[in-house]
XYZ file of C-alpha atoms in Angstrom:
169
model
C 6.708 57.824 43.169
C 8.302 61.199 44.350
C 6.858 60.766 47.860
C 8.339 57.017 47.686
C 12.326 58.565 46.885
C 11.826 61.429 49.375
C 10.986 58.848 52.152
C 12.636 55.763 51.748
C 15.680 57.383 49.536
C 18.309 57.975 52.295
C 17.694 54.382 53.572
C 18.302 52.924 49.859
C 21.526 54.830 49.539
C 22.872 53.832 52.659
C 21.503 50.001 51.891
C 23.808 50.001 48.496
C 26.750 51.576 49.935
C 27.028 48.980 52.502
C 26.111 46.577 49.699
C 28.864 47.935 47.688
C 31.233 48.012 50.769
C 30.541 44.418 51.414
C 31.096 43.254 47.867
C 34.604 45.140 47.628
C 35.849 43.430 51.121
C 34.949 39.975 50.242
C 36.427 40.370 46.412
C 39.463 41.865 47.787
C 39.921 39.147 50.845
C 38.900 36.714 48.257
C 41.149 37.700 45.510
C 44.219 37.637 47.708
C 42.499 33.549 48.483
C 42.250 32.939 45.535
C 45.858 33.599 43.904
C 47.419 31.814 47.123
C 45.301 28.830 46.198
C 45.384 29.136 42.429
C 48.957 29.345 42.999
C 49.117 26.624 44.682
C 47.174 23.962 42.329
C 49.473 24.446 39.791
C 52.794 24.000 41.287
C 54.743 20.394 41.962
C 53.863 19.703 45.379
C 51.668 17.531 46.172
C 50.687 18.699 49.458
C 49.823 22.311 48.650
C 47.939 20.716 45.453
C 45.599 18.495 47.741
C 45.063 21.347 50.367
C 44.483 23.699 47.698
C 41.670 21.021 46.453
C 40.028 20.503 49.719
C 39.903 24.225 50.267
C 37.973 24.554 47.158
C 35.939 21.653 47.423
C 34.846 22.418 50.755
C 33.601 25.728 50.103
C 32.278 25.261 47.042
C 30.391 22.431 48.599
C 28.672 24.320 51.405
C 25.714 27.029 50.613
C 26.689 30.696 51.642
C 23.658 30.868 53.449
C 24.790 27.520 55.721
C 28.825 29.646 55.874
C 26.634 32.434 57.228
C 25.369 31.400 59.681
C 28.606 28.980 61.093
C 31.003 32.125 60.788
C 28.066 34.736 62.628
C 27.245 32.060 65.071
C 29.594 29.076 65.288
C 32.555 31.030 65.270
C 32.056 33.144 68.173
C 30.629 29.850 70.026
C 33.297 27.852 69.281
C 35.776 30.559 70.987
C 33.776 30.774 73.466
C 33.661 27.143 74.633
C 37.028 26.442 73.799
C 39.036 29.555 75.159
C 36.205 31.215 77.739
C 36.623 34.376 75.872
C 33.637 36.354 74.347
C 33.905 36.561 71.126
C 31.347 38.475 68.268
C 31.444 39.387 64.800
C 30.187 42.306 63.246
C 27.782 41.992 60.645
C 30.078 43.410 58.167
C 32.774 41.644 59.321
C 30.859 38.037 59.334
C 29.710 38.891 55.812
C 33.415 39.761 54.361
C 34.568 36.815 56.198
C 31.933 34.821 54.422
C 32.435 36.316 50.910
C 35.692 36.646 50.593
C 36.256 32.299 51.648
C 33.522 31.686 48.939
C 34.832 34.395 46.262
C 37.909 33.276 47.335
C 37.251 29.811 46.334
C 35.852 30.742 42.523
C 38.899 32.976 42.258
C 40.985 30.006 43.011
C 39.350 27.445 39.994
C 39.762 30.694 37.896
C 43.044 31.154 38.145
C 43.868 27.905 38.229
C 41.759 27.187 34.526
C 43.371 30.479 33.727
C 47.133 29.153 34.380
C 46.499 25.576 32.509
C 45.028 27.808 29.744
C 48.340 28.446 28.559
C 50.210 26.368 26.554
C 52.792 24.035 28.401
C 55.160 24.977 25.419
C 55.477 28.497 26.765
C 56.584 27.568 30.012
C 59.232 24.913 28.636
C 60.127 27.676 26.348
C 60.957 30.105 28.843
C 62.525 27.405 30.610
C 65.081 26.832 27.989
C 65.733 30.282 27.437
C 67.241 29.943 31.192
C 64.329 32.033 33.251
C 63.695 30.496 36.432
C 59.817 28.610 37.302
C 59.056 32.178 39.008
C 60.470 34.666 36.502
C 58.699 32.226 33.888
C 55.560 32.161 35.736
C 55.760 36.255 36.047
C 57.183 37.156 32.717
C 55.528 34.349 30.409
C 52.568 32.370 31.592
C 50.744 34.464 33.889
C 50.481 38.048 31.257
C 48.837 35.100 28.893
C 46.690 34.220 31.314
C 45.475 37.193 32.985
C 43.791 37.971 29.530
C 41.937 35.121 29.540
C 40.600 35.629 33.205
C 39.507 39.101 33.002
C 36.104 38.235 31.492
C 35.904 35.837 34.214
C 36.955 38.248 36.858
C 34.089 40.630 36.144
C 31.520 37.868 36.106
C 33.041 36.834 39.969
C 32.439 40.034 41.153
C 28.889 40.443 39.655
C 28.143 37.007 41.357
C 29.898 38.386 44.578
C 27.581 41.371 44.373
C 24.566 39.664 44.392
C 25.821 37.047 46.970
C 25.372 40.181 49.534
C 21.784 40.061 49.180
C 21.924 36.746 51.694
C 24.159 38.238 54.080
C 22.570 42.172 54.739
C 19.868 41.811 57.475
């Protein structure tokens, strides 16, 4: 077992920083995702509602692996064909691409579930009280909600974590 750590010990540390590395970039890319298209499923407009819901949809519909592959090699091809420019990814940077549109789109349907959590009375209270849809949003709705998404939070970025396991060579 000693002879096993001694050899193969620097490689494992280096594999689970770069494991680690990958999982913070995609849940940080992916958080900022996800509040723009949380945000955006909750308001009154219809428009950023229904491209908020194909967003989500259409990620959540499509494996990581298949994502993988289309952002590593389609991308670049694409570009290629359409502009004459080469064009390549990084494997990091393919992989944070991938896992933060992915994390991105959980993050989205969690604060989304998080937001309707809340009572509707608390935003019509703050309402009356004269706060504007932001200020009631920041002030009222969204300190109740956070608590409810933490526990969800954690489990996103567990989920995230392992999701680097298909993307490391």
């Amino acid at each position: 077992m000693g002879k096993i750590l001694t050899t193969y010990g620097p490689l494992l540390l280096s594999a689970m920083g770069q494991t680690l590395l990958l999982a913070l970039y995609g849940l940080f890319f992916g958080c900022i995702l996800g509040v723009i298209f949380g945000l955006a499923s909750v308001v009154n407009n219809k428009v950023s509602r229904a491209i908020s819901k194909v967003y989500v949809n259409l990620i959540r519909g499509v494996p990581l692996i298949v994502l993988a592959f289309f952002v590593f090699y389609g991308v670049p091809y694409g570009i290629k064909s359409m502009f004459g420019v080469k064009f390549v990814l990084t494997a990091l940077q393919a992989g944070t691409i991938c896992l933060a549109l992915n994390c991105g789109a959980y993050m989205s349907e969690i604060i989304r579930a998080g937001i309707q959590s809340v009572d509707v009375g608390q935003m019509e209270a703050a309402r009356s009280l004269g706060l504007s849809y932001g200020m009631s949003m920041r002030k009222v709705v969204l300190p109740q909600a956070i608590r409810t998404m933490i526990p969800t939070f954690i489990n996103q970025f567990i989920i995230t974590l392992k999701d680097t396991s298909i993307l490391l060579p």
